[in-house]
Each structure stands twice: as structure tokens, then as C-alpha cells.
mmCIF file of C-alpha atoms in Angstrom:
data_model
loop_
_atom_site.group_PDB
_atom_site.id
_atom_site.type_symbol
_atom_site.label_atom_id
_atom_site.label_comp_id
_atom_site.label_asym_id
_atom_site.label_seq_id
_atom_site.Cartn_x
_atom_site.Cartn_y
_atom_site.Cartn_z
ATOM 1 C CA MET A 524 125.131 208.391 -95.947
ATOM 2 C CA PHE A 525 125.077 205.251 -93.762
ATOM 3 C CA ALA A 526 123.882 203.061 -96.656
ATOM 4 C CA LEU A 527 126.703 204.312 -98.839
ATOM 5 C CA ILE A 528 129.311 203.473 -96.200
ATOM 6 C CA THR A 529 127.795 200.041 -95.656
ATOM 7 C CA LEU A 530 127.717 199.261 -99.358
ATOM 8 C CA SER A 531 131.246 200.432 -99.945
ATOM 9 C CA SER A 532 132.562 198.406 -97.013
ATOM 10 C CA CYS A 533 130.831 195.254 -98.324
ATOM 11 C CA ALA A 534 132.652 195.672 -101.624
ATOM 12 C CA THR A 535 135.891 194.694 -99.892
ATOM 13 C CA LEU A 536 134.449 191.415 -98.607
ATOM 14 C CA LYS A 537 135.438 188.260 -100.445
ATOM 15 C CA HIS A 538 133.680 184.940 -100.777
ATOM 16 C CA ALA A 539 134.302 182.615 -97.845
ATOM 17 C CA ASP A 540 133.255 179.021 -97.484
ATOM 18 C CA ARG A 541 131.372 177.769 -94.457
ATOM 19 C CA ILE A 542 133.570 176.301 -91.760
ATOM 20 C CA VAL A 543 132.139 173.596 -89.521
ATOM 21 C CA THR A 544 134.383 172.261 -86.797
ATOM 22 C CA ASP A 545 133.438 169.125 -84.873
ATOM 23 C CA TYR A 546 134.075 169.340 -81.128
ATOM 24 C CA THR A 547 132.147 166.234 -80.097
ATOM 25 C CA ILE A 548 133.122 163.439 -77.768
ATOM 26 C CA ASP A 549 131.715 159.941 -78.253
ATOM 27 C CA TYR A 550 131.332 158.791 -74.654
ATOM 28 C CA THR A 551 130.328 155.287 -75.778
ATOM 29 C CA ALA A 552 133.962 154.677 -76.724
ATOM 30 C CA PHE A 553 134.788 154.807 -72.990
ATOM 31 C CA ASN A 554 132.004 152.558 -71.663
ATOM 32 C CA ASP A 555 134.301 149.597 -70.979
ATOM 33 C CA ASP A 556 135.443 148.440 -67.537
ATOM 34 C CA GLU A 557 132.551 150.117 -65.752
ATOM 35 C CA PHE A 558 134.172 153.576 -66.002
ATOM 36 C CA LEU A 559 131.802 156.561 -66.007
ATOM 37 C CA ILE A 560 132.607 159.854 -67.725
ATOM 38 C CA THR A 561 129.995 162.594 -67.770
ATOM 39 C CA PRO A 562 129.759 166.380 -67.955
ATOM 40 C CA TYR A 563 127.107 166.249 -65.239
ATOM 41 C CA ARG A 564 127.134 166.047 -61.449
ATOM 42 C CA TYR A 565 127.080 162.673 -59.728
ATOM 43 C CA THR A 566 124.221 162.541 -57.208
ATOM 44 C CA HIS A 567 124.810 159.145 -55.558
ATOM 45 C CA GLU A 568 127.234 158.103 -52.856
ATOM 46 C CA TYR A 569 130.923 158.229 -53.735
ATOM 47 C CA ASN A 570 134.392 158.597 -52.286
ATOM 48 C CA ALA A 571 136.284 161.634 -53.511
ATOM 49 C CA VAL A 572 139.582 160.858 -55.232
ATOM 50 C CA GLY A 573 140.668 164.286 -56.425
ATOM 51 C CA ASP A 574 140.379 167.090 -58.917
ATOM 52 C CA LEU A 575 141.744 166.635 -62.393
ATOM 53 C CA ARG A 576 143.134 169.579 -64.348
ATOM 54 C CA MET A 577 145.235 169.063 -67.458
ATOM 55 C CA VAL A 578 146.610 171.852 -69.622
ATOM 56 C CA ILE A 579 147.439 170.680 -73.136
ATOM 57 C CA VAL A 580 149.391 172.945 -75.466
ATOM 58 C CA PRO A 581 149.415 171.628 -79.042
ATOM 59 C CA ALA A 582 152.819 170.993 -80.588
ATOM 60 C CA LEU A 583 153.783 173.221 -83.493
ATOM 61 C CA LYS A 584 154.443 171.345 -86.724
ATOM 62 C CA GLY A 585 155.939 172.571 -89.986
ATOM 63 C CA ASN A 586 154.495 171.592 -93.369
ATOM 64 C CA PHE A 587 154.786 172.616 -96.986
ATOM 65 C CA VAL A 588 151.496 173.755 -98.520
ATOM 66 C CA LYS A 589 150.599 174.804 -102.053
ATOM 67 C CA GLN A 590 149.753 178.479 -102.245
ATOM 68 C CA GLY A 591 149.533 180.493 -105.430
ATOM 69 C CA GLY A 592 151.214 177.804 -107.504
ATOM 70 C CA SER A 593 154.231 177.426 -105.235
ATOM 71 C CA ASP A 594 155.139 175.584 -102.070
ATOM 72 C CA ARG A 595 155.162 177.594 -98.883
ATOM 73 C CA TYR A 596 156.451 176.395 -95.508
ATOM 74 C CA ILE A 597 154.069 177.089 -92.633
ATOM 75 C CA ILE A 598 154.128 176.223 -88.964
ATOM 76 C CA ALA A 599 150.766 175.393 -87.401
ATOM 77 C CA PRO A 600 149.456 173.730 -84.238
ATOM 78 C CA GLU A 601 148.889 169.978 -84.377
ATOM 79 C CA ASN A 602 145.330 168.729 -84.464
ATOM 80 C CA ILE A 603 144.276 167.260 -81.101
ATOM 81 C CA THR A 604 140.740 165.872 -81.042
ATOM 82 C CA TYR A 605 138.394 166.211 -78.099
ATOM 83 C CA GLN A 606 138.086 162.416 -78.188
ATOM 84 C CA GLU A 607 141.852 162.103 -77.673
ATOM 85 C CA MET A 608 141.821 164.580 -74.780
ATOM 86 C CA ALA A 609 138.936 162.714 -73.123
ATOM 87 C CA GLY A 610 140.975 159.499 -73.373
ATOM 88 C CA MET A 611 143.979 161.236 -71.778
ATOM 89 C CA ALA A 612 141.782 162.467 -68.907
ATOM 90 C CA ILE A 613 140.290 159.004 -68.307
ATOM 91 C CA ALA A 614 143.743 157.416 -68.261
ATOM 92 C CA LYS A 615 144.873 159.971 -65.662
ATOM 93 C CA ALA A 616 141.709 159.465 -63.573
ATOM 94 C CA ARG A 617 142.250 155.694 -63.594
ATOM 95 C CA ARG A 618 145.878 156.144 -62.496
ATOM 96 C CA MET A 619 144.530 158.224 -59.608
ATOM 97 C CA GLY A 620 142.292 155.280 -58.595
ATOM 98 C CA ALA A 621 138.969 156.670 -59.835
ATOM 99 C CA ASP A 622 136.220 154.713 -61.557
ATOM 100 C CA ALA A 623 134.387 157.857 -62.664
ATOM 101 C CA LEU A 624 135.183 161.320 -63.973
ATOM 102 C CA VAL A 625 132.304 163.725 -63.426
ATOM 103 C CA ASP A 626 131.799 167.435 -64.123
ATOM 104 C CA PHE A 627 134.037 166.800 -67.135
ATOM 105 C CA ARG A 628 134.876 169.849 -69.278
ATOM 106 C CA ILE A 629 137.257 170.825 -72.072
ATOM 107 C CA THR A 630 137.773 174.522 -72.702
ATOM 108 C CA VAL A 631 140.072 176.441 -74.994
ATOM 109 C CA SER A 632 141.895 179.484 -73.706
ATOM 110 C CA SER A 633 144.442 181.826 -75.164
ATOM 111 C CA ARG A 634 147.988 181.862 -73.884
ATOM 112 C CA THR A 635 150.996 184.089 -74.284
ATOM 113 C CA PRO A 636 153.791 182.238 -76.067
ATOM 114 C CA ASP A 637 157.113 182.322 -74.274
ATOM 115 C CA ARG A 638 160.513 182.619 -75.906
ATOM 116 C CA LYS A 639 161.880 179.308 -74.566
ATOM 117 C CA GLY A 640 159.060 176.861 -75.141
ATOM 118 C CA ASN A 641 156.075 176.275 -77.334
ATOM 119 C CA ARG A 642 154.840 179.401 -79.104
ATOM 120 C CA CYS A 643 151.309 178.140 -79.662
ATOM 121 C CA TRP A 644 148.777 180.902 -78.906
ATOM 122 C CA TYR A 645 146.103 178.677 -77.336
ATOM 123 C CA GLU A 646 145.786 175.757 -74.932
ATOM 124 C CA TYR A 647 143.154 173.246 -73.933
ATOM 125 C CA VAL A 648 142.158 173.008 -70.275
ATOM 126 C CA VAL A 649 140.634 169.654 -69.296
ATOM 127 C CA THR A 650 138.945 169.481 -65.899
ATOM 128 C CA GLY A 651 136.843 167.050 -63.912
ATOM 129 C CA PHE A 652 136.227 165.535 -60.492
ATOM 130 C CA CYS A 653 137.595 162.007 -59.962
ATOM 131 C CA ILE A 654 135.531 159.730 -57.734
ATOM 132 C CA GLN A 655 135.028 156.116 -56.709
ATOM 133 C CA ARG A 656 131.346 155.228 -56.911
ATOM 134 C CA LYS A 657 129.860 153.239 -54.037
ATOM 135 C CA ALA A 658 127.143 151.659 -56.197
ATOM 136 C CA LEU A 659 127.689 150.072 -59.585
ATOM 137 C CA GLN A 660 124.159 150.640 -60.867
ATOM 138 C CA VAL A 661 123.855 154.405 -61.068
ATOM 139 C CA LYS A 662 121.733 157.067 -62.669
ATOM 140 C CA VAL A 663 123.372 160.305 -63.738
ATOM 141 C CA THR A 664 121.225 163.439 -63.590
ATOM 142 C CA GLU A 665 121.778 166.968 -64.749
#
């Protein structure tokens, strides 16, 4: 009986292509001006500057797409790359007076759209610890 149910439920499945989404950050793009960004702890001497927490809600954009031989208007969230969000976090950390952003993380969380503002159903939360390093030659460890 179980095999029959399993086989009949598979009959409703349709072909789907593989989806690969790139969530990488190229830290080498931020290696100028002696600024350090790392997802790891900093184990050398430093002066604390402050915590960084940014919540980024993608804008909703409307576009016409071809579907079934006709144009259809859809509204979808804008594409924000992790690289772009890392750059935003570094710019904020520098404005705070930091020369390093450690314990850096980007997470995605769901949100409840409100009636007044953006109705996007997810947001990015960017966090890190802003510091001023006491030594320029440093070694970052996990």
C-alpha cells in the first residue's frame, strides 16, 4: 500500500532544473587601506568601537516577464548581493572610526510585511563588531 501511495504521489511531480545561488563574499575586494573584515574573532589587542547591526529590506520592483506567450507584470524583491552588503557594512564601520570589522555575519530572516511600508517577506541582517586594532601586523584565528 505504501509503495502505491509513493508512486502515485511522484506522478504529480514535474521536472525542475537545479538552482545554485551564490552567497559568497570576496574579501580581497576590501583589502585596501589596511581595513580588516573577517567572520572570525580577533585575538590581538584592540580598542572597542561598537557593535554593528544593519537590517536591509530589499526594495520591491515591478517588471514585465514573458509567461505562456504573453507579458505578465510581476513585483519581486531587488537583487542585493552579499558583496554589496559587505561594502555597506565596511562603510558604516569606517564612519564609526573602526579599522576592522570582526565576527562579521549576514543572515536572512523572514519578516511580516506591514501595510504602510515595504511588503517584502524577508530581510537581511548584517552584524559585526567594530574595533580599532592596536597592531598593524595581525594574525586572525578561528
